[in-house]
């Protein structure tokens, strides 16, 4: 693992790059809790467990960072972990893929996601990227409303087989920078 980069602080929030093993463990533990508190209304517990293991376990996060150029960030207030996000820069397309943005339930609705979007928008401007794009479950209505409020538009639907009899039924949304 690499040394941890210095943290970025925006209006009292810390966006700290995740690179060390103990940081990855913290994010994986947060993923398990956040996914179970957020997705139970739209996914079965079996699918949540499967998806967390496949995409948000320590092994999966480590692999994404080391081999797929994903960058994870812990979102913290002082030293308290309140959420995380993951991005991937896409050079040829001049875009940023927002792979994950999750907050503990008690921290939603306070503008924290807006600060994360400010960070991503600034990164796009620095790199000369033209858009941020993401996938979101088509039944995740509250989250879709947040993305739309932030200027994202639905560009298409996507159904992806993720194995074990499960699919991801998503919208692909984009925001022009």
Coordinates of C-alpha atoms in Angstrom, one line a residue:
X1 CA 0.0 0.0 0.0
X2 CA 1.1 3.6 -0.7
X3 CA 1.5 6.3 1.9
X4 CA -1.7 8.2 2.6
X5 CA -2.0 11.5 0.7
X6 CA -2.8 14.6 2.8
X7 CA -6.4 15.2 3.5
X8 CA -8.5 17.9 1.9
X9 CA -10.7 19.9 4.2
X10 CA -13.8 21.7 2.9
X11 CA -16.0 23.6 5.3
X12 CA -15.2 21.4 8.3
X13 CA -15.5 18.1 6.3
X14 CA -12.4 16.0 5.7
X15 CA -12.1 14.2 2.4
X16 CA -9.3 11.8 3.1
X17 CA -7.8 9.5 0.4
X18 CA -8.1 5.8 1.3
X19 CA -4.9 4.0 0.6
X20 CA -3.8 2.2 3.8
X21 CA -5.1 -1.2 4.9
X22 CA -6.7 0.1 8.0
X23 CA -8.5 2.8 6.0
X24 CA -9.8 0.2 3.6
X25 CA -11.1 -1.8 6.5
X26 CA -13.0 1.2 7.9
X27 CA -14.6 1.9 4.5
X28 CA -15.6 -1.7 4.0
X29 CA -17.2 -1.8 7.5
X30 CA -19.0 1.5 6.8
X31 CA -20.2 0.0 3.4
X32 CA -21.8 -3.0 5.2
X33 CA -23.7 -0.8 7.7
X34 CA -24.7 1.9 5.2
X35 CA -25.9 -0.5 2.5
X36 CA -28.0 -2.4 5.1
X37 CA -29.6 0.8 6.4
X38 CA -30.2 2.3 3.0
X39 CA -31.0 -0.4 0.4
X40 CA -33.4 -2.7 2.4
X41 CA -36.4 -1.0 0.9
X42 CA -35.4 -1.8 -2.7
X43 CA -33.1 -4.9 -2.5
X44 CA -33.3 -8.2 -0.7
X45 CA -30.8 -8.7 2.2
X46 CA -29.3 -11.6 0.2
X47 CA -28.6 -9.2 -2.7
X48 CA -27.2 -6.5 -0.4
X49 CA -24.8 -9.0 1.2
X50 CA -23.8 -10.3 -2.2
X51 CA -23.2 -6.8 -3.6
X52 CA -21.3 -5.6 -0.6
X53 CA -19.0 -8.7 -0.7
X54 CA -18.5 -8.3 -4.5
X55 CA -18.0 -4.5 -4.7
X56 CA -17.4 -3.1 -1.2
X57 CA -15.5 -5.7 0.8
X58 CA -11.9 -5.1 1.8
X59 CA -10.7 -7.4 -1.0
X60 CA -12.9 -5.6 -3.6
X61 CA -11.9 -2.1 -2.5
X62 CA -8.2 -3.1 -2.5
X63 CA -8.5 -4.5 -6.0
X64 CA -10.3 -1.5 -7.3
X65 CA -7.6 0.9 -5.9
X66 CA -4.6 -1.3 -6.9
X67 CA -5.7 -2.5 -10.4
X68 CA -8.6 -0.3 -11.6
X69 CA -7.4 3.2 -10.8
X70 CA -10.3 3.9 -8.4
X71 CA -9.7 6.5 -5.8
X72 CA -11.7 6.2 -2.5
X73 CA -12.2 9.0 0.0
X74 CA -13.4 8.8 3.5
X75 CA -15.8 11.6 4.5
X76 CA -15.1 12.6 8.0
X77 CA -16.0 15.3 10.5
X78 CA -13.0 15.7 12.7
X79 CA -12.0 12.0 13.1
X80 CA -15.5 10.5 12.8
X81 CA -16.1 8.6 9.6
X82 CA -19.6 9.6 8.3
X83 CA -19.4 8.2 4.7
X84 CA -17.2 7.7 1.7
X85 CA -17.1 8.1 -2.1
X86 CA -15.1 6.5 -4.9
X87 CA -14.2 8.0 -8.3
X88 CA -12.4 7.0 -11.4
X89 CA -10.9 9.4 -13.9
X90 CA -11.5 8.5 -17.5
X91 CA -8.9 10.3 -19.6
X92 CA -9.9 9.5 -23.2
X93 CA -13.5 10.4 -22.4
X94 CA -12.6 13.5 -20.5
X95 CA -15.0 12.4 -17.7
X96 CA -15.1 11.4 -14.1
X97 CA -17.0 8.3 -13.0
X98 CA -18.7 8.6 -9.6
X99 CA -18.7 5.0 -8.6
X100 CA -19.9 5.4 -5.0
X101 CA -21.2 8.1 -2.7
X102 CA -22.6 6.9 0.6
X103 CA -23.3 8.5 4.0
X104 CA -24.6 7.1 7.2
X105 CA -28.3 7.7 7.6
X106 CA -28.0 10.4 10.3
X107 CA -25.7 12.5 8.1
X108 CA -27.9 12.7 5.1
X109 CA -29.7 16.0 4.3
X110 CA -27.1 18.3 5.6
X111 CA -25.3 19.3 2.4
X112 CA -22.5 16.9 2.8
X113 CA -23.0 15.3 -0.7
X114 CA -23.0 18.8 -2.1
X115 CA -19.5 19.4 -0.7
X116 CA -18.4 16.1 -2.3
X117 CA -19.8 17.2 -5.6
X118 CA -17.9 20.5 -5.3
X119 CA -14.7 18.5 -4.8
X120 CA -15.5 16.4 -7.9
X121 CA -16.4 19.4 -10.0
X122 CA -13.2 21.2 -9.0
X123 CA -11.2 18.1 -10.0
X124 CA -13.0 18.0 -13.4
X125 CA -12.2 21.6 -14.0
X126 CA -8.5 21.1 -13.1
X127 CA -8.3 18.1 -15.5
X128 CA -10.3 19.6 -18.3
X129 CA -13.0 17.0 -18.0
X130 CA -16.4 17.7 -19.5
X131 CA -18.8 15.5 -17.3
X132 CA -19.4 13.5 -14.2
X133 CA -21.4 10.3 -14.7
X134 CA -22.8 7.6 -12.4
X135 CA -25.1 4.7 -12.1
X136 CA -28.0 4.6 -9.7
X137 CA -30.7 2.0 -9.0
X138 CA -33.8 3.0 -10.8
X139 CA -35.9 2.5 -7.7
X140 CA -33.6 4.6 -5.5
X141 CA -36.0 7.6 -5.8
X142 CA -34.7 9.9 -3.1
X143 CA -31.1 9.5 -4.3
X144 CA -32.2 10.2 -7.9
X145 CA -33.9 13.4 -6.7
X146 CA -30.6 14.5 -5.1
X147 CA -28.7 13.8 -8.3
X148 CA -31.2 15.7 -10.4
X149 CA -31.1 18.6 -7.9
X150 CA -27.3 18.7 -8.5
X151 CA -27.8 18.9 -12.3
X152 CA -27.5 15.3 -13.3
X153 CA -29.9 14.0 -16.0
X154 CA -30.9 10.5 -16.9
X155 CA -29.3 9.5 -20.2
X156 CA -30.3 5.8 -20.4
X157 CA -31.1 2.6 -18.4
X158 CA -28.8 -0.3 -17.9
X159 CA -29.5 -3.8 -16.6
X160 CA -26.3 -5.6 -15.7
X161 CA -26.0 -9.3 -14.6
X162 CA -23.8 -9.3 -11.5
X163 CA -23.9 -13.0 -10.9
X164 CA -25.6 -15.3 -8.4
X165 CA -29.0 -14.6 -10.0
X166 CA -28.8 -10.9 -9.3
X167 CA -28.9 -7.8 -11.6
X168 CA -28.3 -4.1 -11.2
X169 CA -31.2 -2.2 -12.7
X170 CA -29.8 1.3 -13.1
X171 CA -30.1 4.7 -14.7
X172 CA -27.0 6.2 -16.0
X173 CA -26.9 9.8 -15.2
X174 CA -24.6 12.6 -16.3
X175 CA -23.8 16.1 -15.4
X176 CA -22.0 18.4 -17.8
X177 CA -19.2 20.5 -16.3

